[in-house]
Amino acid sequence: MADIDVMLPQFGMGMQDAEIVRWLKQPGDRVEEGEPLVEIEAAKTTVEVPAPASGILKEILAQPEETVEVRAKIAVITA
């Protein structure tokens, strides 16, 4: 089984980081590609980040209220 990194996407040219608001799935949960995985807040806007692949959410690396840089790994999915 391959691991897929979930990276914090950049939603705008000026976006440098975002705060994790809440995880919509927990480790061990099945996720489907494209379904909302985590809510983030950037520039006072809350956005849902979709799962990049289907599989099992293996690990969460960024916790709620944590500020994370764009393109940082925030979770791992096992395909």
Short mmCIF file of C-alpha atoms in Angstrom, two decimals:
data_model
loop_
_atom_site.label_atom_id
_atom_site.label_comp_id
_atom_site.label_asym_id
_atom_site.label_seq_id
_atom_site.Cartn_x
_atom_site.Cartn_y
_atom_site.Cartn_z
CA MET A 1 0.00 0.00 0.00
CA ALA A 2 1.29 3.41 -0.96
CA ASP A 3 1.16 6.47 1.25
CA ILE A 4 -0.12 9.73 -0.24
CA ASP A 5 0.85 13.01 1.40
CA VAL A 6 -1.89 15.58 1.96
CA MET A 7 -0.36 19.00 1.37
CA LEU A 8 -1.78 22.40 2.31
CA PRO A 9 -2.80 23.91 -1.05
CA GLN A 10 -2.27 27.52 -2.08
CA PHE A 11 -5.59 29.18 -2.94
CA GLY A 12 -4.17 32.56 -3.97
CA MET A 13 -0.88 34.15 -4.95
CA GLY A 14 -0.59 36.03 -1.66
CA MET A 15 -1.40 33.03 0.53
CA GLN A 16 1.63 31.97 2.55
CA ASP A 17 0.01 29.99 5.37
CA ALA A 18 -3.33 28.95 6.84
CA GLU A 19 -4.75 27.81 10.14
CA ILE A 20 -6.24 24.35 10.57
CA VAL A 21 -9.83 24.88 11.78
CA ARG A 22 -11.03 21.27 12.13
CA TRP A 23 -10.56 17.82 10.67
CA LEU A 24 -13.66 16.30 9.11
CA LYS A 25 -12.16 12.78 9.27
CA GLN A 26 -10.05 11.03 11.91
CA PRO A 27 -7.18 8.54 11.60
CA GLY A 28 -8.55 5.16 10.57
CA ASP A 29 -11.49 6.67 8.66
CA ARG A 30 -12.05 5.78 5.01
CA VAL A 31 -11.81 8.80 2.67
CA GLU A 32 -12.80 9.17 -0.96
CA GLU A 33 -10.89 11.33 -3.42
CA GLY A 34 -12.46 14.78 -3.63
CA GLU A 35 -14.48 14.59 -0.42
CA PRO A 36 -13.87 17.31 2.21
CA LEU A 37 -11.08 16.28 4.58
CA VAL A 38 -10.16 19.36 6.60
CA GLU A 39 -11.31 22.96 7.05
CA ILE A 40 -8.67 25.68 6.94
CA GLU A 41 -8.80 29.43 7.42
CA ALA A 42 -6.75 31.72 5.20
CA ALA A 43 -7.23 35.46 4.83
CA LYS A 44 -10.32 35.27 7.09
CA THR A 45 -12.00 32.79 4.74
CA THR A 46 -12.78 29.21 5.72
CA VAL A 47 -12.23 26.64 2.98
CA GLU A 48 -12.64 22.85 2.86
CA VAL A 49 -9.63 20.99 1.49
CA PRO A 50 -10.56 17.80 -0.40
CA ALA A 51 -8.81 14.46 -0.06
CA PRO A 52 -6.27 14.04 -2.90
CA ALA A 53 -6.88 10.27 -3.09
CA SER A 54 -9.10 7.49 -1.80
CA GLY A 55 -7.91 5.31 1.06
CA ILE A 56 -7.57 5.32 4.83
CA LEU A 57 -6.53 8.45 6.73
CA LYS A 58 -3.36 7.14 8.33
CA GLU A 59 -2.05 10.17 10.22
CA ILE A 60 -2.86 13.81 10.96
CA LEU A 61 0.25 16.00 11.19
CA ALA A 62 -1.29 19.47 11.77
CA GLN A 63 -3.72 20.03 14.63
CA PRO A 64 -6.62 22.51 14.94
CA GLU A 65 -5.51 26.08 15.68
CA GLU A 66 -2.06 25.31 14.22
CA THR A 67 -0.77 27.63 11.49
CA VAL A 68 0.84 25.77 8.60
CA GLU A 69 2.83 27.01 5.61
CA VAL A 70 1.56 26.49 2.07
CA ARG A 71 2.65 23.13 0.59
CA ALA A 72 3.43 21.69 4.03
CA LYS A 73 2.40 18.09 4.66
CA ILE A 74 -0.64 18.07 6.95
CA ALA A 75 -1.74 14.41 6.78
CA VAL A 76 -1.07 11.01 5.22
CA ILE A 77 -3.53 8.73 3.41
CA THR A 78 -2.78 5.06 2.78
CA ALA A 79 -4.14 4.13 -0.65
#
